[in-house]
mmCIF file of C-alpha atoms in Angstrom:
data_model
loop_
_atom_site.group_PDB
_atom_site.id
_atom_site.type_symbol
_atom_site.label_atom_id
_atom_site.label_comp_id
_atom_site.label_asym_id
_atom_site.label_seq_id
_atom_site.Cartn_x
_atom_site.Cartn_y
_atom_site.Cartn_z
ATOM 1 C CA MET M 173 127.786 -85.882 11.880
ATOM 2 C CA GLY M 174 128.622 -87.813 15.047
ATOM 3 C CA LEU M 175 126.551 -90.630 16.470
ATOM 4 C CA PRO M 176 123.270 -89.619 18.169
ATOM 5 C CA ARG M 177 123.022 -90.101 21.900
ATOM 6 C CA LEU M 178 120.755 -92.815 23.273
ATOM 7 C CA PRO M 179 118.273 -90.583 25.183
ATOM 8 C CA GLU M 180 117.482 -88.559 22.070
ATOM 9 C CA PRO M 181 114.766 -89.741 19.643
ATOM 10 C CA PHE M 182 116.191 -91.788 16.823
ATOM 11 C CA HIS M 183 115.619 -90.899 13.182
ATOM 12 C CA ARG M 184 113.086 -93.280 11.639
ATOM 13 C CA VAL M 185 113.175 -95.865 14.398
ATOM 14 C CA TYR M 186 111.395 -98.990 13.310
ATOM 15 C CA SER M 187 109.594 -101.778 15.092
ATOM 16 C CA PRO M 188 110.787 -105.101 13.649
ATOM 17 C CA PRO M 189 108.462 -108.115 13.564
ATOM 18 C CA ASP M 190 107.878 -110.094 16.712
ATOM 19 C CA ALA M 191 110.661 -112.460 17.578
ATOM 20 C CA PRO M 192 109.931 -116.207 17.317
ATOM 21 C CA LYS M 193 108.461 -117.636 20.475
ATOM 22 C CA ALA M 194 110.692 -119.995 22.371
ATOM 23 C CA LYS M 195 110.958 -121.440 25.865
ATOM 24 C CA ALA M 196 113.555 -119.587 27.893
ATOM 25 C CA ARG M 197 115.107 -120.502 31.176
ATOM 26 C CA ARG M 198 113.666 -118.482 34.036
ATOM 27 C CA SER M 199 117.116 -117.406 35.194
ATOM 28 C CA GLY M 200 117.856 -115.717 31.863
ATOM 29 C CA VAL M 201 114.544 -113.907 31.189
ATOM 30 C CA VAL M 202 115.608 -110.491 32.472
ATOM 31 C CA GLY M 203 119.014 -110.695 30.784
ATOM 32 C CA ALA M 204 117.435 -111.785 27.492
ATOM 33 C CA ILE M 205 115.021 -108.839 27.476
ATOM 34 C CA LEU M 206 117.856 -106.401 28.146
ATOM 35 C CA ALA M 207 119.980 -107.970 25.406
ATOM 36 C CA VAL M 208 117.217 -107.729 22.782
ATOM 37 C CA VAL M 209 116.342 -104.133 23.725
ATOM 38 C CA ALA M 210 120.003 -103.086 23.503
ATOM 39 C CA ALA M 211 120.509 -104.816 20.162
ATOM 40 C CA VAL M 212 117.384 -103.318 18.560
ATOM 41 C CA ALA M 213 118.161 -99.833 19.925
ATOM 42 C CA LEU M 214 121.707 -99.903 18.572
ATOM 43 C CA ALA M 215 120.421 -101.321 15.288
ATOM 44 C CA ALA M 216 118.233 -98.238 14.902
ATOM 45 C CA VAL M 217 121.252 -95.997 15.434
ATOM 46 C CA GLY M 218 123.428 -97.898 12.987
ATOM 47 C CA VAL M 219 120.862 -98.352 10.230
ATOM 48 C CA PHE M 220 119.716 -94.754 10.143
ATOM 49 C CA ALA M 221 122.844 -92.829 11.094
ATOM 50 C CA PHE M 222 122.908 -91.316 7.587
ATOM 51 C CA ALA M 223 119.349 -92.020 6.421
ATOM 52 C CA ARG M 224 116.859 -89.395 5.334
ATOM 53 C CA ASP M 225 113.105 -89.244 4.804
ATOM 54 C CA GLY M 226 111.761 -89.699 1.300
ATOM 55 C CA ALA M 227 109.217 -91.440 -0.857
ATOM 56 C CA ARG M 228 109.338 -95.183 -1.106
ATOM 57 C CA PRO M 229 109.161 -96.224 -4.766
ATOM 58 C CA LYS M 230 108.820 -99.702 -6.090
ATOM 59 C CA ALA M 231 111.969 -101.744 -5.630
ATOM 60 C CA GLY M 232 113.411 -101.062 -9.057
ATOM 61 C CA SER M 233 117.054 -101.836 -8.321
ATOM 62 C CA THR M 234 116.358 -104.127 -5.403
ATOM 63 C CA MET M 235 117.000 -107.843 -5.660
ATOM 64 C CA VAL M 236 114.868 -109.532 -3.003
ATOM 65 C CA ASP M 237 115.387 -113.257 -2.678
ATOM 66 C CA ARG M 238 112.178 -115.282 -2.672
ATOM 67 C CA PRO M 239 112.256 -119.015 -1.924
ATOM 68 C CA PRO M 240 110.973 -121.162 -4.801
ATOM 69 C CA ARG M 241 107.722 -123.044 -4.298
ATOM 70 C CA SER M 242 107.962 -126.769 -4.003
ATOM 71 C CA GLY M 243 105.500 -129.615 -3.686
ATOM 72 C CA VAL M 244 104.843 -131.480 -0.471
ATOM 73 C CA SER M 245 107.029 -134.551 -0.116
ATOM 74 C CA THR M 246 106.495 -137.515 2.180
ATOM 75 C CA THR M 247 110.164 -138.490 1.987
ATOM 76 C CA ALA M 248 111.878 -138.285 5.334
ATOM 77 C CA ARG M 249 114.274 -135.383 5.521
ATOM 78 C CA PRO M 250 117.776 -135.800 6.947
ATOM 79 C CA ALA M 251 118.469 -134.297 10.342
ATOM 80 C CA PRO M 252 119.775 -130.710 10.133
ATOM 81 C CA PRO M 253 123.533 -130.294 10.662
ATOM 82 C CA SER M 254 124.700 -129.249 14.093
ATOM 83 C CA GLN M 255 125.010 -125.505 14.576
ATOM 84 C CA ALA M 256 128.377 -123.791 14.711
ATOM 85 C CA PRO M 257 129.455 -122.767 18.206
ATOM 86 C CA VAL M 258 128.337 -119.316 19.272
ATOM 87 C CA PHE M 259 130.438 -116.548 20.772
ATOM 88 C CA ALA M 260 130.204 -116.075 24.539
ATOM 89 C CA THR M 261 131.440 -112.461 24.276
ATOM 90 C CA ILE M 262 132.114 -109.956 21.503
ATOM 91 C CA PRO M 263 134.655 -107.123 21.231
ATOM 92 C CA ASN M 264 133.581 -103.515 21.532
ATOM 93 C CA ALA M 265 132.973 -101.956 18.110
ATOM 94 C CA CYS M 266 136.050 -99.721 18.518
ATOM 95 C CA ASN M 267 138.213 -102.849 18.816
ATOM 96 C CA VAL M 268 136.927 -104.574 15.671
ATOM 97 C CA LEU M 269 139.197 -102.793 13.166
ATOM 98 C CA GLN M 270 142.917 -102.274 13.597
ATOM 99 C CA PRO M 271 144.124 -98.606 13.479
ATOM 100 C CA ALA M 272 146.105 -99.273 10.290
ATOM 101 C CA THR M 273 142.963 -100.686 8.693
ATOM 102 C CA VAL M 274 140.922 -97.637 9.658
ATOM 103 C CA ARG M 275 143.547 -95.382 8.061
ATOM 104 C CA ARG M 276 142.953 -97.099 4.702
ATOM 105 C CA TRP M 277 139.597 -95.316 4.490
ATOM 106 C CA VAL M 278 139.985 -92.477 6.997
ATOM 107 C CA PRO M 279 143.491 -91.208 6.151
ATOM 108 C CA THR M 280 144.570 -89.593 9.415
ATOM 109 C CA ASP M 281 146.314 -90.721 12.584
ATOM 110 C CA ARG M 282 143.798 -88.838 14.702
ATOM 111 C CA PRO M 283 140.282 -89.370 13.344
ATOM 112 C CA THR M 284 137.225 -88.077 15.152
ATOM 113 C CA VAL M 285 135.808 -91.028 17.100
ATOM 114 C CA ASP M 286 132.166 -91.266 18.202
ATOM 115 C CA LYS M 287 131.192 -94.344 20.187
ATOM 116 C CA MET M 288 128.401 -95.799 22.254
ATOM 117 C CA GLY M 289 127.203 -99.167 23.431
ATOM 118 C CA ALA M 290 127.399 -101.932 25.976
ATOM 119 C CA GLU M 291 128.058 -105.653 26.300
ATOM 120 C CA THR M 292 125.740 -106.896 23.572
ATOM 121 C CA ALA M 293 125.715 -103.982 21.117
ATOM 122 C CA SER M 294 128.039 -101.109 20.301
ATOM 123 C CA VAL M 295 128.767 -98.573 17.561
ATOM 124 C CA CYS M 296 132.070 -96.866 16.732
ATOM 125 C CA LYS M 297 132.468 -94.229 14.023
ATOM 126 C CA TYR M 298 135.792 -92.885 12.715
ATOM 127 C CA SER M 299 135.583 -89.750 10.575
ATOM 128 C CA LEU M 300 137.628 -87.056 8.862
ATOM 129 C CA SER M 301 136.251 -83.764 7.543
ATOM 130 C CA GLN M 302 138.431 -81.380 5.515
ATOM 131 C CA GLY M 303 136.469 -78.699 3.698
ATOM 132 C CA GLN M 304 134.159 -80.507 1.299
ATOM 133 C CA ARG M 305 136.077 -83.750 1.691
ATOM 134 C CA TYR M 306 134.541 -86.267 4.083
ATOM 135 C CA ARG M 307 135.520 -89.810 4.985
ATOM 136 C CA ALA M 308 134.052 -92.097 7.634
ATOM 137 C CA VAL M 309 133.930 -95.750 8.632
ATOM 138 C CA GLN M 310 131.258 -96.853 11.054
ATOM 139 C CA VAL M 311 131.335 -100.214 12.857
ATOM 140 C CA ASP M 312 128.092 -101.531 14.332
ATOM 141 C CA ALA M 313 128.440 -104.838 16.208
ATOM 142 C CA ARG M 314 125.790 -106.669 18.187
ATOM 143 C CA ALA M 315 125.261 -110.198 19.394
ATOM 144 C CA PHE M 316 122.703 -112.444 21.025
ATOM 145 C CA LEU M 317 124.831 -113.995 23.736
ATOM 146 C CA PRO M 318 124.166 -117.534 24.992
ATOM 147 C CA LYS M 319 124.161 -116.463 28.646
ATOM 148 C CA TYR M 320 121.007 -114.459 27.852
ATOM 149 C CA MET M 321 119.547 -116.331 24.890
ATOM 150 C CA HIS M 322 120.657 -119.874 25.800
ATOM 151 C CA GLU M 323 119.893 -122.251 22.911
ATOM 152 C CA GLN M 324 118.030 -119.478 21.044
ATOM 153 C CA ALA M 325 121.135 -117.349 20.424
ATOM 154 C CA THR M 326 121.509 -118.384 16.781
ATOM 155 C CA SER M 327 117.812 -118.256 15.897
ATOM 156 C CA MET M 328 117.448 -114.801 17.444
ATOM 157 C CA THR M 329 120.439 -113.601 15.411
ATOM 158 C CA ILE M 330 118.821 -114.868 12.208
ATOM 159 C CA TRP M 331 115.573 -113.135 13.148
ATOM 160 C CA SER M 332 117.371 -109.827 13.830
ATOM 161 C CA TYR M 333 119.331 -109.982 10.572
ATOM 162 C CA GLU M 334 116.257 -110.770 8.465
ATOM 163 C CA ALA M 335 114.321 -107.972 10.189
ATOM 164 C CA GLN M 336 117.051 -105.541 9.130
ATOM 165 C CA TRP M 337 116.884 -106.780 5.535
ATOM 166 C CA LYS M 338 113.100 -106.352 5.463
ATOM 167 C CA GLN M 339 113.399 -102.863 6.925
ATOM 168 C CA ALA M 340 116.008 -101.899 4.323
ATOM 169 C CA VAL M 341 113.632 -103.039 1.567
ATOM 170 C CA LYS M 342 110.768 -101.123 3.175
ATOM 171 C CA ASP M 343 112.816 -97.925 3.447
ATOM 172 C CA LEU M 344 113.849 -97.694 -0.199
ATOM 173 C CA THR M 345 113.954 -94.142 -1.557
ATOM 174 C CA PRO M 346 114.885 -92.783 -4.997
ATOM 175 C CA ASP M 347 118.386 -92.198 -3.614
ATOM 176 C CA THR M 348 118.897 -95.865 -2.712
ATOM 177 C CA ARG M 349 120.921 -96.889 -5.720
ATOM 178 C CA SER M 350 121.374 -100.565 -4.875
ATOM 179 C CA LEU M 351 120.232 -103.105 -2.319
ATOM 180 C CA ARG M 352 121.008 -106.782 -2.766
ATOM 181 C CA ARG M 353 121.969 -109.939 -0.937
ATOM 182 C CA ILE M 354 125.564 -111.078 -1.484
ATOM 183 C CA GLY M 355 127.436 -114.325 -0.883
ATOM 184 C CA GLY M 356 130.838 -115.308 0.433
ATOM 185 C CA LEU M 357 130.719 -113.114 3.522
ATOM 186 C CA GLY M 358 129.922 -114.614 6.926
ATOM 187 C CA ASP M 359 126.814 -116.820 7.076
ATOM 188 C CA ALA M 360 124.669 -114.295 5.198
ATOM 189 C CA ALA M 361 125.137 -110.718 3.999
ATOM 190 C CA PHE M 362 123.593 -107.891 2.029
ATOM 191 C CA GLU M 363 124.949 -104.625 0.647
ATOM 192 C CA ARG M 364 123.346 -101.224 0.196
ATOM 193 C CA TYR M 365 124.355 -97.877 -1.333
ATOM 194 C CA TRP M 366 122.480 -94.619 -1.029
ATOM 195 C CA ILE M 367 122.867 -90.846 -1.278
ATOM 196 C CA ASP M 368 121.917 -88.680 1.693
ATOM 197 C CA ARG M 369 121.173 -85.253 0.252
ATOM 198 C CA ASP M 370 120.496 -83.740 3.677
ATOM 199 C CA VAL M 371 124.150 -84.024 4.733
ATOM 200 C CA HIS M 372 125.588 -84.410 1.204
ATOM 201 C CA VAL M 373 127.222 -87.810 1.591
ATOM 202 C CA ALA M 374 127.219 -91.183 -0.159
ATOM 203 C CA VAL M 375 127.092 -94.337 1.956
ATOM 204 C CA GLY M 376 128.114 -97.914 1.193
ATOM 205 C CA GLU M 377 126.975 -100.510 3.707
ATOM 206 C CA ALA M 378 127.648 -104.204 4.281
ATOM 207 C CA THR M 379 125.519 -106.049 6.861
ATOM 208 C CA VAL M 380 126.791 -109.495 7.819
ATOM 209 C CA ARG M 381 125.368 -112.291 9.955
ATOM 210 C CA TYR M 382 128.056 -114.505 11.495
ATOM 211 C CA ARG M 383 127.036 -117.165 14.036
ATOM 212 C CA ASN M 384 125.335 -115.145 16.801
ATOM 213 C CA VAL M 385 126.723 -111.775 15.643
ATOM 214 C CA VAL M 386 125.351 -109.142 13.254
ATOM 215 C CA LEU M 387 128.098 -106.828 11.995
ATOM 216 C CA ARG M 388 127.331 -103.742 9.926
ATOM 217 C CA MET M 389 130.040 -101.703 8.245
ATOM 218 C CA GLN M 390 129.403 -98.334 6.618
ATOM 219 C CA TYR M 391 131.877 -96.424 4.466
ATOM 220 C CA THR M 392 130.916 -92.793 3.794
ATOM 221 C CA GLU M 393 132.309 -90.082 1.529
ATOM 222 C CA GLU M 394 131.127 -86.743 0.160
ATOM 223 C CA GLN M 395 128.166 -86.777 -2.224
ATOM 224 C CA PRO M 396 129.377 -87.278 -5.813
ATOM 225 C CA ALA M 397 128.397 -85.291 -8.867
ATOM 226 C CA ALA M 398 125.768 -86.992 -11.008
ATOM 227 C CA LYS M 399 128.362 -88.080 -13.574
ATOM 228 C CA ASP M 400 130.479 -89.710 -10.846
ATOM 229 C CA ARG M 401 127.694 -91.595 -9.102
ATOM 230 C CA ALA M 402 128.401 -94.999 -10.640
ATOM 231 C CA ALA M 403 132.046 -94.826 -9.592
ATOM 232 C CA SER M 404 131.052 -93.687 -6.101
ATOM 233 C CA GLU M 405 128.648 -96.620 -5.748
ATOM 234 C CA GLN M 406 131.299 -99.124 -6.778
ATOM 235 C CA ARG M 407 133.902 -97.586 -4.473
ATOM 236 C CA CYS M 408 131.642 -97.223 -1.419
ATOM 237 C CA LEU M 409 130.319 -100.780 -1.628
ATOM 238 C CA ALA M 410 133.790 -102.244 -2.203
ATOM 239 C CA ASN M 411 135.156 -100.388 0.832
ATOM 240 C CA ALA M 412 132.250 -101.388 3.071
ATOM 241 C CA ILE M 413 132.665 -105.050 2.125
ATOM 242 C CA ALA M 414 136.443 -104.876 2.597
ATOM 243 C CA ALA M 415 135.907 -103.348 6.051
ATOM 244 C CA ALA M 416 133.521 -106.178 6.947
ATOM 245 C CA ARG M 417 136.030 -108.796 5.830
ATOM 246 C CA ALA M 418 138.730 -107.074 7.876
ATOM 247 C CA GLY M 419 136.486 -106.938 10.940
ATOM 248 C CA LEU M 420 135.186 -110.525 11.055
ATOM 249 C CA PRO M 421 138.461 -112.021 12.421
ATOM 250 C CA ALA M 422 137.961 -109.924 15.584
ATOM 251 C CA PHE M 423 135.156 -112.323 16.519
ATOM 252 C CA HIS M 424 136.683 -115.584 17.749
#
C-alpha cells in the first residue's frame, strides 16, 4: 500500500483542462513547463493513491457549487484587492507535519514512510499495519512557484485546484459517500470520503488551496462494517481536516 513509483503507469491518470493562457517571460518558460508537469504528475499520484475503478452515478451526495446568474450591469466595478504574497519555496511533504502530530493518527514511533517528489511537488505517506488494523496519513503538497510562474503563480494554483475538484466530481462512484466544498480552511477547500473495496480501506480527504499552494491530506483506516460506515465517514473527514489545519502553518 505504499506510494507508486513515478516511472510506473498511474491508476486513472487524468488530463485536466487546459491552463489559462498568459504571457510568460522567456527566461522562465522551461522552468514553468517543468513545474506544471511535476505538479500534475504528483496530483495524479495523490488523488488516486487509494482510488478504484467503478461506475459513475449521478452526483447524489455531491454538493457542487454553481455561481448564481446575474444581469449585466453598467456600474463600474471597484478594482480587485491586491493578491496575498506568494511563497517562494515550500517544505517537502515529509516536513509538513510534526512527528507528534503524525502519531495522533498513526500511533507508532516508527511508521512506514513512503515518499517521492521534488521542488514543486512532493508526497509523503505514513502508515501502520497490524493484522486487520490499518492507519495512514498521506501529505501531498505542491506549489506554483513565482520563479517559474512569475505573476501567474496564483492564477495557476486556482486553475489546478479547480481542476482537481472537477475531476473528483467526475470520478464519483457508489462508494464515494460524500464530496463537498467546505469553508474556513485556507483560501478554498473541499472534503471527500470514499470506500476502496479493492484494498479494504476507508479514506477521508481534505484538499486545500492556500496562496500558491495546493495541500491535500488523506487519513485512511480499515474498511468499516456497513453499520459503522457513518461513524467512519465522520471520523475520517474530521481527521483529514485536522491534519490539513496542522499542516498549513508549515507554509510561511
